[in-house]
PDB file of C-alpha atoms in Angstrom:
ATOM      1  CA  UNK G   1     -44.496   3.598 -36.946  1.00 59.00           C
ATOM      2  CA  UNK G   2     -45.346   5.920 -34.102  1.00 59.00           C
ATOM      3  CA  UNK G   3     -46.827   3.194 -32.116  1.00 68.00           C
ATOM      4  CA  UNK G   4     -43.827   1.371 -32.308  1.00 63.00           C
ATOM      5  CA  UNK G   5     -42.267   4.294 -31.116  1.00 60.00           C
ATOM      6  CA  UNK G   6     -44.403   4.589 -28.154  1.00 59.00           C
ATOM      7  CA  UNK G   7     -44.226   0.695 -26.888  1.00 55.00           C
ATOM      8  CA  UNK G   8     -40.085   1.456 -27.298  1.00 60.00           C
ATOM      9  CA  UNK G   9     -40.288   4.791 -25.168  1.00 51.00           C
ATOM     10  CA  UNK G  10     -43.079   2.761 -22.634  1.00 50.00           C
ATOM     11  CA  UNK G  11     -40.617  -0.390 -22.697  1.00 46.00           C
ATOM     12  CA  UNK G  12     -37.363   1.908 -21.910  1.00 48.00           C
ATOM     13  CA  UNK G  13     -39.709   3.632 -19.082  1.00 50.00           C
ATOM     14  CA  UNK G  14     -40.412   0.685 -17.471  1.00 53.00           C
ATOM     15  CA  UNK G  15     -36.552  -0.853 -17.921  1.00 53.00           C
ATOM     16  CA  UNK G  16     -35.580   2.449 -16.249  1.00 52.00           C
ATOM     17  CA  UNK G  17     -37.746   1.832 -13.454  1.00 51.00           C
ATOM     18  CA  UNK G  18     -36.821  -0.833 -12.705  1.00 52.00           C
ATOM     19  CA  UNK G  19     -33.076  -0.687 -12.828  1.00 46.00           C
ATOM     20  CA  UNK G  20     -33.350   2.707 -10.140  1.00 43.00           C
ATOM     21  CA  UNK G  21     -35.340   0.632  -7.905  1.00 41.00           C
ATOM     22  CA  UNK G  22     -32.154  -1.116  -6.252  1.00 45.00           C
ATOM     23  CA  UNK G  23     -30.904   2.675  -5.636  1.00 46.00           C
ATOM     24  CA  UNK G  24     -34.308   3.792  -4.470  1.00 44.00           C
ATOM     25  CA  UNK G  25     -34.186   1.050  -1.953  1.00 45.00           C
ATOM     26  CA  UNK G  26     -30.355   1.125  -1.233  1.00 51.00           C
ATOM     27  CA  UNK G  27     -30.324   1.822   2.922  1.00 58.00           C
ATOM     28  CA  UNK G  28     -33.101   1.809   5.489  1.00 70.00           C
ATOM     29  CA  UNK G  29     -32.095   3.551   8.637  1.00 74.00           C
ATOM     30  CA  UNK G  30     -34.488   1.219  10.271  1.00 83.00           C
ATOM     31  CA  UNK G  31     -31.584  -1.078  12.108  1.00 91.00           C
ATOM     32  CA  UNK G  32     -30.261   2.259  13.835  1.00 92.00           C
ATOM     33  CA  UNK G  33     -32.283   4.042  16.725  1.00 93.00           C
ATOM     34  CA  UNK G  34     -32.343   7.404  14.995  1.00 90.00           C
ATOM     35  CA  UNK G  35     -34.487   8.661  18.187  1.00 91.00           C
ATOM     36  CA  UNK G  36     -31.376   7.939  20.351  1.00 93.00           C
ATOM     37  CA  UNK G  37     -28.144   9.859  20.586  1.00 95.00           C
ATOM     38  CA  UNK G  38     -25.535   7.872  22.469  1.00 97.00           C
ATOM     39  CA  UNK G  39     -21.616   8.983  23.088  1.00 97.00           C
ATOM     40  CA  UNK G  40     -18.807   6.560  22.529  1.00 96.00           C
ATOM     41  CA  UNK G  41     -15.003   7.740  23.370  1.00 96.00           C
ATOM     42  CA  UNK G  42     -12.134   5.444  21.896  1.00 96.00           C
ATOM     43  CA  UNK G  43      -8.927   5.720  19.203  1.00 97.00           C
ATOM     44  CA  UNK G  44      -9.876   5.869  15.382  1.00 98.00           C
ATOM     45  CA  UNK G  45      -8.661   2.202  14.788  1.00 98.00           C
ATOM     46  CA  UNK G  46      -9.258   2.762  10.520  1.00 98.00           C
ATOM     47  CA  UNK G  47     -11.373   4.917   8.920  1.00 97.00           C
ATOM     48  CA  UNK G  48     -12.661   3.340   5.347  1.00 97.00           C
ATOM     49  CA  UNK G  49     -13.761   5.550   2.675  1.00 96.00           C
ATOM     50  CA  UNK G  50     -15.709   3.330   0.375  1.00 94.00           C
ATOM     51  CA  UNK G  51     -18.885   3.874  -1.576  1.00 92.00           C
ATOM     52  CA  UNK G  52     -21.371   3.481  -0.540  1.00 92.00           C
ATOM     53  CA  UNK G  53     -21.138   4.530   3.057  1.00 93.00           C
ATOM     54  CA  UNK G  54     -17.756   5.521   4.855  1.00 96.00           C
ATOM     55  CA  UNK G  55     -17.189   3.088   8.096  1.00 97.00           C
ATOM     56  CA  UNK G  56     -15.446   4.455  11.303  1.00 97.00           C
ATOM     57  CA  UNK G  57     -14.126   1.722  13.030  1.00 98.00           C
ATOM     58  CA  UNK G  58     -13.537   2.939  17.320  1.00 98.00           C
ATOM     59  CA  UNK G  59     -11.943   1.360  19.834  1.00 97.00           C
ATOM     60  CA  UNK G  60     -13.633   1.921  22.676  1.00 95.00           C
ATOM     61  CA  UNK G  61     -11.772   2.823  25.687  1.00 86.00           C
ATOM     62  CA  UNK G  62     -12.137  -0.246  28.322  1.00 82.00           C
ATOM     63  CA  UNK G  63     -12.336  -0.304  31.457  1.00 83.00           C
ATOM     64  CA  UNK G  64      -9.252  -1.567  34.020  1.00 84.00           C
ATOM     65  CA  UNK G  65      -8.691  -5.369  33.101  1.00 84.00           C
ATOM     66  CA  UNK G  66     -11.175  -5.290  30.307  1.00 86.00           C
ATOM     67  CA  UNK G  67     -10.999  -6.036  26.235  1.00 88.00           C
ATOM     68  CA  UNK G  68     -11.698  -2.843  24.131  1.00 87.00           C
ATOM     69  CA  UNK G  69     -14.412  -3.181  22.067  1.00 94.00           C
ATOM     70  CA  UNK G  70     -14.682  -2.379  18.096  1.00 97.00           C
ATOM     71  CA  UNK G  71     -17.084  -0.384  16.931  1.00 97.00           C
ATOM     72  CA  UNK G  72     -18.473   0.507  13.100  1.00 97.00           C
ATOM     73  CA  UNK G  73     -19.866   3.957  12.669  1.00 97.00           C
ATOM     74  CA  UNK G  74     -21.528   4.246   9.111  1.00 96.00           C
ATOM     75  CA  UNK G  75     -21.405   7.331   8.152  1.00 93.00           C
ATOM     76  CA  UNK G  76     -22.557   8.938   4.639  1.00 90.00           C
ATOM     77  CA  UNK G  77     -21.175   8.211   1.006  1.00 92.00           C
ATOM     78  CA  UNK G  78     -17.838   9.861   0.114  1.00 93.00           C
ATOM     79  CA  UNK G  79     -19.295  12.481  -2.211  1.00 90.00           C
ATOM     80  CA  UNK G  80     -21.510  14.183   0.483  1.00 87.00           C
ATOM     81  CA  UNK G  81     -18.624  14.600   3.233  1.00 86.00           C
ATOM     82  CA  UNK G  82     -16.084  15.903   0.336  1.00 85.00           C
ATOM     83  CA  UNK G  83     -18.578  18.527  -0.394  1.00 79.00           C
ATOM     84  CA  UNK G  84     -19.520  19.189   3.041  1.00 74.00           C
ATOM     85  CA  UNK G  85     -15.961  19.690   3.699  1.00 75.00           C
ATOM     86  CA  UNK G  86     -14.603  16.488   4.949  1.00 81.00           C
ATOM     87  CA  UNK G  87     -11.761  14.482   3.966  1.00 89.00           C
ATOM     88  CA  UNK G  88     -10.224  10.848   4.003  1.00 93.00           C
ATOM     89  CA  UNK G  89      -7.585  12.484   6.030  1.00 93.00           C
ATOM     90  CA  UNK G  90      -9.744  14.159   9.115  1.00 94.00           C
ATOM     91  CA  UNK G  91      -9.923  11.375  11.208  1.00 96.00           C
ATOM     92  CA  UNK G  92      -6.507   9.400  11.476  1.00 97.00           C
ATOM     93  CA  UNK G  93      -5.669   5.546  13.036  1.00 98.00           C
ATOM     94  CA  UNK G  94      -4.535   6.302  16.801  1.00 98.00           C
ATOM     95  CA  UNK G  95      -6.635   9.543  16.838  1.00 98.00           C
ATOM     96  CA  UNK G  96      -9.043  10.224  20.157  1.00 98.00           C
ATOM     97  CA  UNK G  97     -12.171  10.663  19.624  1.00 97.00           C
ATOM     98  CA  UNK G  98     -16.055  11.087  21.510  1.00 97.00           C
ATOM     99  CA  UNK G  99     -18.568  10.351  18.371  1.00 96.00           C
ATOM    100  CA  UNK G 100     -22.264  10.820  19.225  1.00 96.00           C
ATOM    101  CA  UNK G 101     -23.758   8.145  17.260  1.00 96.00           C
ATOM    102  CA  UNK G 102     -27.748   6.545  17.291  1.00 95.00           C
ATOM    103  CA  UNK G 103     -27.096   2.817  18.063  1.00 97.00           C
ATOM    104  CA  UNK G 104     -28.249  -0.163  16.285  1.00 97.00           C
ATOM    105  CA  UNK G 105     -31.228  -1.602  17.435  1.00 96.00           C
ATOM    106  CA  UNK G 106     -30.228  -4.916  17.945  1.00 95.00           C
ATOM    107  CA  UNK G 107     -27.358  -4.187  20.633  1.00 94.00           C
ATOM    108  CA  UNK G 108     -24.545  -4.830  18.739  1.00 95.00           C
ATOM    109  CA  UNK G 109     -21.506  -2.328  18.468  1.00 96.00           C
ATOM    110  CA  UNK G 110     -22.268  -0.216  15.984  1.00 97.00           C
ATOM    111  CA  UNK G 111     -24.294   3.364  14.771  1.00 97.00           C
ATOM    112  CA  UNK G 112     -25.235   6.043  12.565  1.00 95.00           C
ATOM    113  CA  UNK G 113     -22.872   8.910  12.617  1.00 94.00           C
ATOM    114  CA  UNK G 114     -24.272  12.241  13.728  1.00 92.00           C
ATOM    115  CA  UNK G 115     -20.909  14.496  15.299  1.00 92.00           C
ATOM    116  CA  UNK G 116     -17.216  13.607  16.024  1.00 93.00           C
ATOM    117  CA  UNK G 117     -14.959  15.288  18.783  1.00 95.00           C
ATOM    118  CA  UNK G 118     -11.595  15.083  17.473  1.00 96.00           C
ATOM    119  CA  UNK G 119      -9.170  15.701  20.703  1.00 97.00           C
ATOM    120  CA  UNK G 120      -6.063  14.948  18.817  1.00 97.00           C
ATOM    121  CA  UNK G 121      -6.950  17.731  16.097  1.00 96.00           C
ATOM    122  CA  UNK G 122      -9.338  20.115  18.091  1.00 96.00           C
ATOM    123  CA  UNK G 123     -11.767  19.813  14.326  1.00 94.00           C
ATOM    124  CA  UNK G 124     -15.545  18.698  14.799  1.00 91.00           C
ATOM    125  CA  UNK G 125     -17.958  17.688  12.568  1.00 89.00           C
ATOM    126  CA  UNK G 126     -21.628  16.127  12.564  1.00 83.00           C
ATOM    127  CA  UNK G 127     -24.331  15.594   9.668  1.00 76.00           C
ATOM    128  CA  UNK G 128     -27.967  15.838   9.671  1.00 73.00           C
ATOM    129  CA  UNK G 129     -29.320  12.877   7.654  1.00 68.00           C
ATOM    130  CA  UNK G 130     -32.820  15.054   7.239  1.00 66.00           C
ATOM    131  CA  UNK G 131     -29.498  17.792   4.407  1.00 60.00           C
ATOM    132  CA  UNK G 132     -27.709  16.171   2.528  1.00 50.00           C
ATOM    133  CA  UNK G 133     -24.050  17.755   2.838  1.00 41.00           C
ATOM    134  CA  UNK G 134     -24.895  19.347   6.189  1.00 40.00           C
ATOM    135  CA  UNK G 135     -21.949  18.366   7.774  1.00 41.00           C
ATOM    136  CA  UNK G 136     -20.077  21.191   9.234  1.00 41.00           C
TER     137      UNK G 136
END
């Protein structure tokens, strides 16, 4: 009886382990340059808040007789900006912006949040991936 009771508890171990391994292996920051800190100044087109990871979607200002360009700014899950103070409300469609961001490696438009400059408000905020809920 109590070895049956083992090979259950080993068997629910190993089912455990194995179900946590998607979350364990959830994001890489590998496709952002986290060495790099670049600037990009544009209008808040949407800003998503979905699990797992909130999207800021920029347009960036253009130059004379040029298309904006759309950028996606992943920033961290929900949860961690509520409790660090932020809300689905701080940044607004149509607000101006300057995020400081660490671009993806391949080129395309896109980053890792760090800080946001919110002109339209005056409110700033950035997050340090290294504490979770540092934003301030």
């Amino acid at each position: 009886m109590l070895q049956l009771a083992k090979l259950k508890a080993l068997c629910l171990l190993f089912w455990l382990a194995g179900v946590s391994l998607p979350a364990v292996s959830h994001h890489s920051f590998g496709m952002f340059d986290m060495a790099s800190f670049e600037p990009l100044e544009g209008k808040v087109i949407a800003f998503q808040w979905t699990n797992p990871h909130v999207i800021l979607w920029v347009e960036k200002h253009a130059l004379e007789g040029a298309e904006p360009e759309r950028w996606g700014i992943e920033l961290t899950s929900p949860g961690n900006l509520q409790r660090a103070g932020i809300t689905r409300r701080s940044l607004n469609p149509g607000d101006e912006i300057k995020v400081i961001m660490s671009p993806l490696r391949s080129g395309n438009a896109g980053g890792a949040f760090r800080s946001v400059e919110n002109f339209t408000t005056g409110m700033s905020y950035q997050y340090d991936y290294g504490e979770v809920g540092s934003l301030q």
